[in-house]
Each structure stands twice: as structure tokens, then as C-alpha cells.
Short mmCIF file of C-alpha atoms in Angstrom, two decimals:
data_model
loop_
_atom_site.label_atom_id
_atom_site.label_comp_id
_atom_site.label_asym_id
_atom_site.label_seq_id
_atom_site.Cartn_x
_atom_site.Cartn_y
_atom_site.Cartn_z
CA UNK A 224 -3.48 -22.31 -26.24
CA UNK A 225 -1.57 -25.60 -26.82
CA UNK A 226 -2.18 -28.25 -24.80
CA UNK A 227 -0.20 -29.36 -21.89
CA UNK A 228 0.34 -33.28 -21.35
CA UNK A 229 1.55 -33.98 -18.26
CA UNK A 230 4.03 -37.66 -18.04
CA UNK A 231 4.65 -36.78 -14.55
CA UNK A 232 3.81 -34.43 -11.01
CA UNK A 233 5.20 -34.61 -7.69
CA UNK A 234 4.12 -32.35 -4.67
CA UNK A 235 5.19 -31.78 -1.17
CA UNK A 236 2.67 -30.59 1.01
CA UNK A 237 1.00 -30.07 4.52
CA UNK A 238 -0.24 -33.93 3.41
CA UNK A 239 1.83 -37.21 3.84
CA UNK A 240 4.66 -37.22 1.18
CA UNK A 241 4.14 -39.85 -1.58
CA UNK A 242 1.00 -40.94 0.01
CA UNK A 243 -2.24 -42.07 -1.26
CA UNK A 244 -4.10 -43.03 1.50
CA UNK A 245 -6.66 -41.25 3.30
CA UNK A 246 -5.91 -37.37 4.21
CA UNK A 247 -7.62 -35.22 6.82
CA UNK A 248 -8.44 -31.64 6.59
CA UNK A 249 -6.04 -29.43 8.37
CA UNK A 250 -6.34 -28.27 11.47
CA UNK A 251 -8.04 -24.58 11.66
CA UNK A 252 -6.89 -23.54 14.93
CA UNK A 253 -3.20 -23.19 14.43
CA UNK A 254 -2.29 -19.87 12.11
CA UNK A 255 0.78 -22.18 10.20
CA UNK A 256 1.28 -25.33 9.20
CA UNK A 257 4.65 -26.79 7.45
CA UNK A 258 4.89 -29.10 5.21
CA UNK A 259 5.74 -32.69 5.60
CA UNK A 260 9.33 -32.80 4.18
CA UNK A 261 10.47 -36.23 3.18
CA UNK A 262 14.02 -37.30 4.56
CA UNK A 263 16.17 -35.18 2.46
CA UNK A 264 19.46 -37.68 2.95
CA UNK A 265 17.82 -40.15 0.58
CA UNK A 266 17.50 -37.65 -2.51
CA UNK A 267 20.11 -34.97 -1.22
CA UNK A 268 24.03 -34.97 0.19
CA UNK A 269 23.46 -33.69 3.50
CA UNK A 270 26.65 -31.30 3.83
CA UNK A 271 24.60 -29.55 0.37
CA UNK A 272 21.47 -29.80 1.73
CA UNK A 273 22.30 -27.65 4.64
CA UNK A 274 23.11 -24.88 3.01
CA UNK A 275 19.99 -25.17 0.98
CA UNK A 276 16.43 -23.00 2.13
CA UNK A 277 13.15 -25.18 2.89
CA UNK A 278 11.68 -24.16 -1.12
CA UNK A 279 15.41 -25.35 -2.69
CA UNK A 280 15.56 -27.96 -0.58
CA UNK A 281 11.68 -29.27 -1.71
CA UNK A 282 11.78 -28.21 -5.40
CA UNK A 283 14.85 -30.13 -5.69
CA UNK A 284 13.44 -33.45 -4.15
CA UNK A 285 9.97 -32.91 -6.44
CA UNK A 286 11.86 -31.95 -9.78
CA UNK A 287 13.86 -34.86 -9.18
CA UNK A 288 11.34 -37.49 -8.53
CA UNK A 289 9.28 -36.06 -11.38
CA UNK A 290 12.02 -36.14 -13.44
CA UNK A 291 12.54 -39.72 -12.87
CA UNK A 292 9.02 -40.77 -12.89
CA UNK A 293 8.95 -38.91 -16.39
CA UNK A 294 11.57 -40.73 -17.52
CA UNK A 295 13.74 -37.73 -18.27
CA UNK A 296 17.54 -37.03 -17.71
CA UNK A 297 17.48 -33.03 -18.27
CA UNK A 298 14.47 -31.35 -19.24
CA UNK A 299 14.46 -29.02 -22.83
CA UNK A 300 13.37 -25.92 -19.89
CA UNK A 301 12.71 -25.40 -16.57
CA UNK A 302 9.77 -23.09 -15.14
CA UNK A 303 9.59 -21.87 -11.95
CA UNK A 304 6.67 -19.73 -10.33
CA UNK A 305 6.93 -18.32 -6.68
CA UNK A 306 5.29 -15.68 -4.89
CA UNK A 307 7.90 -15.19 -1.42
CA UNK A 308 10.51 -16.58 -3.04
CA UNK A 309 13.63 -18.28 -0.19
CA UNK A 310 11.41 -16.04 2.54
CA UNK A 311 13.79 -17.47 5.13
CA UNK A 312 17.15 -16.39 3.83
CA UNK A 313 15.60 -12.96 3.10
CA UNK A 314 14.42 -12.87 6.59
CA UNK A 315 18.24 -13.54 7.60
CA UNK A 316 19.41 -10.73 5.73
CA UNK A 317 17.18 -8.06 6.64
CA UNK A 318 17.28 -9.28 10.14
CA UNK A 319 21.64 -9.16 9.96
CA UNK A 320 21.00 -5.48 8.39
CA UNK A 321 19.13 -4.42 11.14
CA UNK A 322 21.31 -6.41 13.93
CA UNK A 323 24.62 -4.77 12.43
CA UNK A 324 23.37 -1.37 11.45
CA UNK A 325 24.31 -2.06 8.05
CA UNK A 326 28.08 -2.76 8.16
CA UNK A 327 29.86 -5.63 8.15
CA UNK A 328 27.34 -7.84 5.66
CA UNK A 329 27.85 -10.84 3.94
CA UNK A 330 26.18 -11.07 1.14
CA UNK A 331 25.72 -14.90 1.16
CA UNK A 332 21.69 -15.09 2.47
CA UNK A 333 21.20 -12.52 0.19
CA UNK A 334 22.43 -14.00 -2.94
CA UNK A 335 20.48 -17.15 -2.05
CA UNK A 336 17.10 -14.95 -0.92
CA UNK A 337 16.37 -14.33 -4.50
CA UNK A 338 13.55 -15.66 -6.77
CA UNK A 339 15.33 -17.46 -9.04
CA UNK A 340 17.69 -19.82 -6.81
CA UNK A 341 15.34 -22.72 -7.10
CA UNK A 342 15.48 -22.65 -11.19
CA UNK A 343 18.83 -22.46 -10.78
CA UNK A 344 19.98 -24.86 -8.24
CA UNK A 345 17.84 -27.60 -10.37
CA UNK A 346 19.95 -26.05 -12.81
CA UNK A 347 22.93 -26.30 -11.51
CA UNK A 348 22.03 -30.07 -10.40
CA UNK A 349 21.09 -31.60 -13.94
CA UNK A 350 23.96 -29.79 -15.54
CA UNK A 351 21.43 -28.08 -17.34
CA UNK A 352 22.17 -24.80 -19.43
CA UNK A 353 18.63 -24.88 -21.27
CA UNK A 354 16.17 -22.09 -20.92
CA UNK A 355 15.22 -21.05 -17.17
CA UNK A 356 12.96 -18.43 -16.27
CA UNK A 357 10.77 -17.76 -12.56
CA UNK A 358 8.24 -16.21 -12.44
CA UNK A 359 7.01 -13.80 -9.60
CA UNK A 360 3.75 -12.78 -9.96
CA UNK A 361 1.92 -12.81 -6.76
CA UNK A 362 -1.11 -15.81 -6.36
CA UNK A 363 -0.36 -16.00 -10.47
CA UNK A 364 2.94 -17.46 -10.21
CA UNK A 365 2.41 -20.76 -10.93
CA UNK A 366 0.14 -19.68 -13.96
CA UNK A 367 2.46 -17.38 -15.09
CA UNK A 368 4.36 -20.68 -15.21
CA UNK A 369 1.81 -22.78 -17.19
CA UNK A 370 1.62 -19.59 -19.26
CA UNK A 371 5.16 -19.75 -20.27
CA UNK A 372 4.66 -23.82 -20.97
CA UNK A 373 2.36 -23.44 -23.07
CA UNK A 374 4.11 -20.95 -25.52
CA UNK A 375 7.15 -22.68 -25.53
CA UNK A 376 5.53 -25.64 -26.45
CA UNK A 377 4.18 -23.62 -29.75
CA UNK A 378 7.27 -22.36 -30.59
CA UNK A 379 9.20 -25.51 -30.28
CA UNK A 380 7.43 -28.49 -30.22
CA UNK A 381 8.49 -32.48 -29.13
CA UNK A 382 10.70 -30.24 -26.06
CA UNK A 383 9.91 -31.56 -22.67
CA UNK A 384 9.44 -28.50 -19.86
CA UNK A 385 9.68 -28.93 -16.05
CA UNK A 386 7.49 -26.31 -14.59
CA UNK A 387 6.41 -26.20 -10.77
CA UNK A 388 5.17 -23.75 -8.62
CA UNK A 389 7.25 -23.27 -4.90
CA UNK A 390 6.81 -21.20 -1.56
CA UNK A 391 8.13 -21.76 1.98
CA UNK A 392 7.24 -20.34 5.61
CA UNK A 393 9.64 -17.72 7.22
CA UNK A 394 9.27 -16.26 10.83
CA UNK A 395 8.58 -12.75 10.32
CA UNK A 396 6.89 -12.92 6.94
CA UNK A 397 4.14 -15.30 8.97
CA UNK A 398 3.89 -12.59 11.84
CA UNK A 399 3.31 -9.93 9.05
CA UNK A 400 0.82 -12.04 7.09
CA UNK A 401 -1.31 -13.11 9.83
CA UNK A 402 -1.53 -9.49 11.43
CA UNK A 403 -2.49 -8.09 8.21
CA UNK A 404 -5.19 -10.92 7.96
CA UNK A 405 -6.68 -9.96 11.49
CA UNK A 406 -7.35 -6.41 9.73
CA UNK A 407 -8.09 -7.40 6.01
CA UNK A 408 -9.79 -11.33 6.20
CA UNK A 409 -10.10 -11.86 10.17
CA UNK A 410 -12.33 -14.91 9.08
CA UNK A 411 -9.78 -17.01 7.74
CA UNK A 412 -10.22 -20.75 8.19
CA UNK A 413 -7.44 -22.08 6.92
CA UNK A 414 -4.07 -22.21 8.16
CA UNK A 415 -1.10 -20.55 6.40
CA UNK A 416 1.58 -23.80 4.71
CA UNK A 417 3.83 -24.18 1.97
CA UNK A 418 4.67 -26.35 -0.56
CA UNK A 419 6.52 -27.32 -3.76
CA UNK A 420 4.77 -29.46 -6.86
CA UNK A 421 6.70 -29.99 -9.95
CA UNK A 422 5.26 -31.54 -13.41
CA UNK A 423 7.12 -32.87 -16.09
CA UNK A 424 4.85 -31.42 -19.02
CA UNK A 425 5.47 -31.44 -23.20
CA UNK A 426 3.21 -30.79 -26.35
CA UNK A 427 3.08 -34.67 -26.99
CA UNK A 428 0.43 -36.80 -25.74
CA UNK A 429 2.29 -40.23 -26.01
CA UNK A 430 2.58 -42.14 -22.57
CA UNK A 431 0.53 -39.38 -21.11
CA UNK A 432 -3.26 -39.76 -19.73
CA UNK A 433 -3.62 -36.36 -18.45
CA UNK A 434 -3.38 -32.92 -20.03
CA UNK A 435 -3.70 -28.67 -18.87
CA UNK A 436 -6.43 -28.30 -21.49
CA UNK A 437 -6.53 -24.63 -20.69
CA UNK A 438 -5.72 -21.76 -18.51
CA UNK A 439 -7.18 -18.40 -17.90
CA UNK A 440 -6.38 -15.65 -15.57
CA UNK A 441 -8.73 -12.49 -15.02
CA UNK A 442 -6.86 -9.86 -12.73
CA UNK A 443 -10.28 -7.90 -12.07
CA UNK A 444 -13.30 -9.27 -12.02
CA UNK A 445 -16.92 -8.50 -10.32
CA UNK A 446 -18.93 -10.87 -9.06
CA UNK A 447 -21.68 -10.57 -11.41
CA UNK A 448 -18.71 -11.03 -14.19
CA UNK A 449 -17.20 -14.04 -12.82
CA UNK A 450 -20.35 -16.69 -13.78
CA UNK A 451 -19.53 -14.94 -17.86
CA UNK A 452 -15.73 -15.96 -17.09
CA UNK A 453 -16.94 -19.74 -15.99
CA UNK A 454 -18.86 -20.17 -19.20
CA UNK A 455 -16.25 -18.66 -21.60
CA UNK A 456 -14.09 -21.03 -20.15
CA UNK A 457 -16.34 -23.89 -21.10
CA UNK A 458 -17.37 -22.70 -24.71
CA UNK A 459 -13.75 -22.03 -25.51
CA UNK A 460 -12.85 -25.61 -24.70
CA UNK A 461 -16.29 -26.72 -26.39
CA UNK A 462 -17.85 -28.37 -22.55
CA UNK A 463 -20.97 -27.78 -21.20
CA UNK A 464 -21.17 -27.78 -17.17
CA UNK A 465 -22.38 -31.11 -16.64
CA UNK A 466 -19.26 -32.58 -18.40
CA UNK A 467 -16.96 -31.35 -15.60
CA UNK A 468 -17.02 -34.10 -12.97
CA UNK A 469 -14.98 -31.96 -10.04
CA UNK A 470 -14.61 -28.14 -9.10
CA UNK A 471 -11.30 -27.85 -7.04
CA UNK A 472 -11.91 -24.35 -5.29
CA UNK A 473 -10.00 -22.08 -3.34
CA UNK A 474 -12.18 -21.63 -0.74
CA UNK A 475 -10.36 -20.57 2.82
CA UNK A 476 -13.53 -18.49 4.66
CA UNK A 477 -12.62 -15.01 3.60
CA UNK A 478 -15.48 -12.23 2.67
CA UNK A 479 -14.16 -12.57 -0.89
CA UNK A 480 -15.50 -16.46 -0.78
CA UNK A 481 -18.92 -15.39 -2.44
CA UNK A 482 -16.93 -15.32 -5.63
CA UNK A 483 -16.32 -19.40 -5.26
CA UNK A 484 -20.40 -19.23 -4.21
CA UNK A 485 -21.21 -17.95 -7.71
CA UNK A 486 -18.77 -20.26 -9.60
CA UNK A 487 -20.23 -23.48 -7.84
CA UNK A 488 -23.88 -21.86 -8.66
CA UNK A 489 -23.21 -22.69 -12.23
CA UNK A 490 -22.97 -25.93 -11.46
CA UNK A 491 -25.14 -28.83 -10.89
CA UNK A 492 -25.13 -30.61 -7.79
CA UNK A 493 -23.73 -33.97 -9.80
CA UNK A 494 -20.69 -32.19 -10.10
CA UNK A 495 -18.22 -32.66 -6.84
CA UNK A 496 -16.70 -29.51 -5.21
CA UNK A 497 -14.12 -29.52 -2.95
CA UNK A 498 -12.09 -26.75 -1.27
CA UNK A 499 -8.67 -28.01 -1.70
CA UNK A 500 -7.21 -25.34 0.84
CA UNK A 501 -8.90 -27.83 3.88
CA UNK A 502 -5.91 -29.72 2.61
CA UNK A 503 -3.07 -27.89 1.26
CA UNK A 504 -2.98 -24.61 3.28
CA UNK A 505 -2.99 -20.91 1.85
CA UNK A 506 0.37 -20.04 0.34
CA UNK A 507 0.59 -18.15 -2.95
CA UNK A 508 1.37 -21.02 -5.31
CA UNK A 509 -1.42 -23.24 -4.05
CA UNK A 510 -3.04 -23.50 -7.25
CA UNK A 511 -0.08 -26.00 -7.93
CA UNK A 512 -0.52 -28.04 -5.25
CA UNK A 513 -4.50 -28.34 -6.45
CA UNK A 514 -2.74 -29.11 -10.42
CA UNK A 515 -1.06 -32.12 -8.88
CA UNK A 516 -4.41 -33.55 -7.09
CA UNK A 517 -6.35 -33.19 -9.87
CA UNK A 518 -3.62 -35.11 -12.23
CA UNK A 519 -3.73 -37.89 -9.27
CA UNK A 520 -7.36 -38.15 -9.39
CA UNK A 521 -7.63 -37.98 -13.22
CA UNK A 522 -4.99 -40.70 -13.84
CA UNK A 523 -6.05 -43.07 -10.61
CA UNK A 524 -9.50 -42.47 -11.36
CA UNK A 525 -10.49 -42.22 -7.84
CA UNK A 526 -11.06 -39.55 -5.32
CA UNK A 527 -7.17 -39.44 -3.93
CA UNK A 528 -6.57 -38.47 -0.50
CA UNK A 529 -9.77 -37.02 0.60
CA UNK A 530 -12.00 -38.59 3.18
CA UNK A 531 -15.42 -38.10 4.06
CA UNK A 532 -19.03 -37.96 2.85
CA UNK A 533 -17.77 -37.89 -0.81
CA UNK A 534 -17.62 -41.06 -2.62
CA UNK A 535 -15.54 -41.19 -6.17
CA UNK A 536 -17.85 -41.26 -9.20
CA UNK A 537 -17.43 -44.06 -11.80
CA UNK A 538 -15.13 -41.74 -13.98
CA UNK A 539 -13.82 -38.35 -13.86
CA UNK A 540 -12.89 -37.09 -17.55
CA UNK A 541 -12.44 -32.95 -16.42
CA UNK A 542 -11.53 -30.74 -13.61
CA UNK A 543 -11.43 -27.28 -13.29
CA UNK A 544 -9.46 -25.33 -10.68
CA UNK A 545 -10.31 -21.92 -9.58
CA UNK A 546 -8.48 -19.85 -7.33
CA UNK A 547 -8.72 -16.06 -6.79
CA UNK A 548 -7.09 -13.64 -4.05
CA UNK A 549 -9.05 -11.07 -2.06
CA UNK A 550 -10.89 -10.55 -5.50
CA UNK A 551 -8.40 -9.82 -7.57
CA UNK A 552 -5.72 -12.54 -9.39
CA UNK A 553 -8.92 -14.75 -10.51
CA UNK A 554 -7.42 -18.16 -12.25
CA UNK A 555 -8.91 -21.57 -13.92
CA UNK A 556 -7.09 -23.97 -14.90
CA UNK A 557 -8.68 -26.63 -16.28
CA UNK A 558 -7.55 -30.64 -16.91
CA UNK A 559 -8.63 -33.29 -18.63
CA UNK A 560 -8.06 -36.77 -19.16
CA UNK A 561 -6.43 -37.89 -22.35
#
């Protein structure tokens, strides 16, 4: 696939907003925690900004800034992956149906509950009538995403894409989620979050210093197949093991963790690995989240954010991100610098 150069990422997270400076792991205790929002009435009119869900309102504020940062005034097309979608207005809804025994509905949460608002209220604030898709595919959205990039970038090169990857918190949904988790993955040691990150990406490498070199997804995969998946990934983009510098892995203390075991057994122990849901939370687009740290790192050339017994090694040229669900929706995305 065609490479991805990224000009520009913001991300909104369980960490600090805009910050650099030393993070901390997230607590383990508590089942949820939100995101750090910045103050909305700097980027958005507060009267709009009401009406908007938690993912609009963060996808807005990230698109914009990356937007800016990348120098761009409307984007060529606009990606969006999510796996919940505006969970909180589709919360309201079902709750009103249930409240008014189905009569008497409005259909205004309902029209903004779907998928797609986010791509379109970006939309709708650049004035932009380019091509707009969202994708909902689960713990793949966000690659689904990068997937979309990259082909567009084929068919019509010199275009600059925003892509991100978005999910927010409800009520109910977290109920639901973390009752299911007591039967399915009662070991889980990471807290549930949310979180938008947005990249300003294109098929041009000027003014960039980081790329998506490649992406991969495997819906099935053993365990004893997963280590052949690692090295395909590496012959296809022509690396050998010890040239990857970090292993970003998406680690949260469920049974299915032995498949992150067997991808950090095929690698030495010069190469760093760090489980970047200490820091970000579960939610399905995660893997985004892990995108943006791994630009940060690769264009700072330090070890952004984290804190601890790891110290940042004199250069980092490639990271590889691998996430995977309950064994199933295996990913790696893997970046290098320019």
C-alpha cells in the first residue's frame, strides 16, 4: 500500500491535552475514565457547542487544530472511524422510547446518535462538500480509516485526507460493557476512556518527517499464527526485528494478552515495549490514540509522555502498533520516520 505522510496529529485523551510533559499510568481501580476535554469556548461557540455530543464536540477541536497545524484550510476528504458512535445521544433516545412507550418522539437525539455526525459536522464546519465516509467496524475502525487513506491516495494523488478515529463514554453503554467484562475478561486492568485523534495525512512526503508505512489487519488468527503475521509484516516492508526501536501494544490484562506475549517474543530485549492502554484507556478506536504517540515520539525523538524506568534511546526510526480484541480484530500498523 501507498504510503501515508503524516504533516499533522492531534489527540484528546484520558492524558493532559496538548501536553508533553510527564504522564502517569491510569488509575486501575476505577471501571471509567473520561477524557481531559480542553475548554471548548476557545475553539467552539458555546450556544453550538451545547448541542454538540462529547465525540462531535472532541473531533471538532482535534480536526481543527490538526488542520491548522497542517497548514490546511479544507481537506481534499475526510475519514472518520468509530466503533459506539454519539453513544450518549443514542442512550437518550432509547431511554425517551422506553420512558414514553414509544409515542410522542422527537427525533432530534436520534438524528444526531448516528455514526456519521462527526464527518459531517467537520463537514458542515469547513464548508466542505469533498468526499466523507465513517467507518464502523468494531476495534477496526480507525484502520478501516487508514485503509480508506491509503487508496485514495492511489487513486488521486497530491490530495490531502483528514482521517481520525473517535469514541465517547455513555451511561448505560458503560454499565453494559463492564458487566459483560465481569463474565467474558473479569481480569481487566485497565479502565474503560474515550478519545478523539485526528491526522492530517497525504501521499507527499514534503514538510513531513513521519509516515503510516503500512497497515495490516488479520480478523482470525491463532496464537501459533500470529509470530508468521509479525514477520510478514517485516519482510513486506523489507525490516528485520532489530530495526524496530518501539512495540506500542495493546495490552489491558485480559486472557487473550498471551497473543501480545508472543508478538514481544519476537523481539529482542533492545527493542522498547510499552502497553499504551496504561495510558489511553480501552475504547474501540484506541489504536488511534497509540498512531498519534508514536508520530510524537518519532518526530520529537524522545520518549513523549511516559515516565518511569524507560529511558529514550538515541533515535527511534520505526514503530509498530499492535492491537487485537478478545482474539479476534488483530491490527499493526506500523510508522516510520521519514
Amino acid at each position: 500500500m501507498k504510503h501515508l505522510y503524516i504533516h499533522s496529529a492531534i489527540s484528546i485523551s484520558a492524558q493532559e491535552f496538548l501536553s508533553k510533559s510527564l504522564w502517569t499510568e491510569l488509575p486501575k481501580a476505577p471501571e471509567v475514565v473520561a477524557a481531559k476535554y480542553p475548554n471548548y469556548r476557545d475553539y467552539i461557540a458555546p450556544a453550538l457547542a451545547r448541542r454538540m455530543a462529547p465525540g462531535v464536540k472532541m473531533s471538532t477541536v482535534a480536526a481543527m487544530l490538526a488542520l491548522k497545524e497542517g497548514n490546511i484550510k479544507v481537506p481534499d476528504a475526510i475519514m472518520v472511524g468509530t466503533g459506539m458512535g454519539c453513544m450518549q445521544d443514542t442512550e437518550r433516545f432509547l431511554n425517551t422510547i422506553i420512558e414514553n412507550d414509544e409515542q410522542f418522539m422527537t427525533p432530534t437525539a436520534f438524528i444526531q446518535s448516528t455514526h456519521n455526525t462527526v464527518g459531517a459536522q467537520i463537514a458542515l464546519n469547513l464548508k466542505c462538500h469533498a468526499y466523507n465516509n465513517t467507518y464502523v467496524h468494531g476495534t477496526l475502525s480507525f484502520e478501516s480509516a487508514i485503509n480508506d487513506a491509503q487508496l485514495f491516495a492511489m487513486e488521486q494523488p497530491k490530495k490531502t485526507m483528514l482521517i481520525g478515529g473517535v469514541d465517547e463514554l455513555g451511561t448505560d453503554f458503560v454499565h453494559y460493557k463492564n458487566n459483560m467484562d465481569q463474565k467474558e475478561s473479569p481480569s481487566r486492568t485497565v479502565p474503560l476512556s474515550e478519545g478523539a485523534s485526528f491526522f492530517v495525512v497525504s501521499s507527499e512526503r514534503e514538510h513531513a518527517s513521519v509516515c503510516i508505512r503500512d497497515m495490516q489487519v488479520i480478523t482470525m488468527a491463532m496464537e501459533t499464527s500470529i509470530a508468521v503475521e509479525v514477520a510478514n509484516v517485516l519482510k513486506e516492508n523489507q525490516l528485520s526485528s532489530a530495526q524496530i526501536d518501539l512495540v506500542l501494544l495493546g495490552r489491558n490484562g485480559e486472557g487473550t494478552d498471551k497473543y501480545y506475549e508472543v508478538v514481544e517474543r519476537q523481539f529482542s530485549e533492545n527493542t522498547q515495549k510499552i502497553s499504551f492502554k496504561n495510558y489511553s484507556g480501552a475504547f474501540d478506536t484506541v489504536s488511534a490514540f497509540a498512531t498519534w504517540w508514536a508520530y510524537q515520539i518519532l518526530s520529537d525523538q524522545t520518549l513523549v509522555g511516559i515516565e518511569g524506568s524507560l529511558a529514550s534511546k538515541e533515535r527511534y526510526q520505526n514503530i509498530l502498533i499492535y492491537n487485537q480484541h478478545r482474539g479476534r480484530d488483530h491490527s499493526f500498523i506500523l510508522l516510520s520516520q521519514c
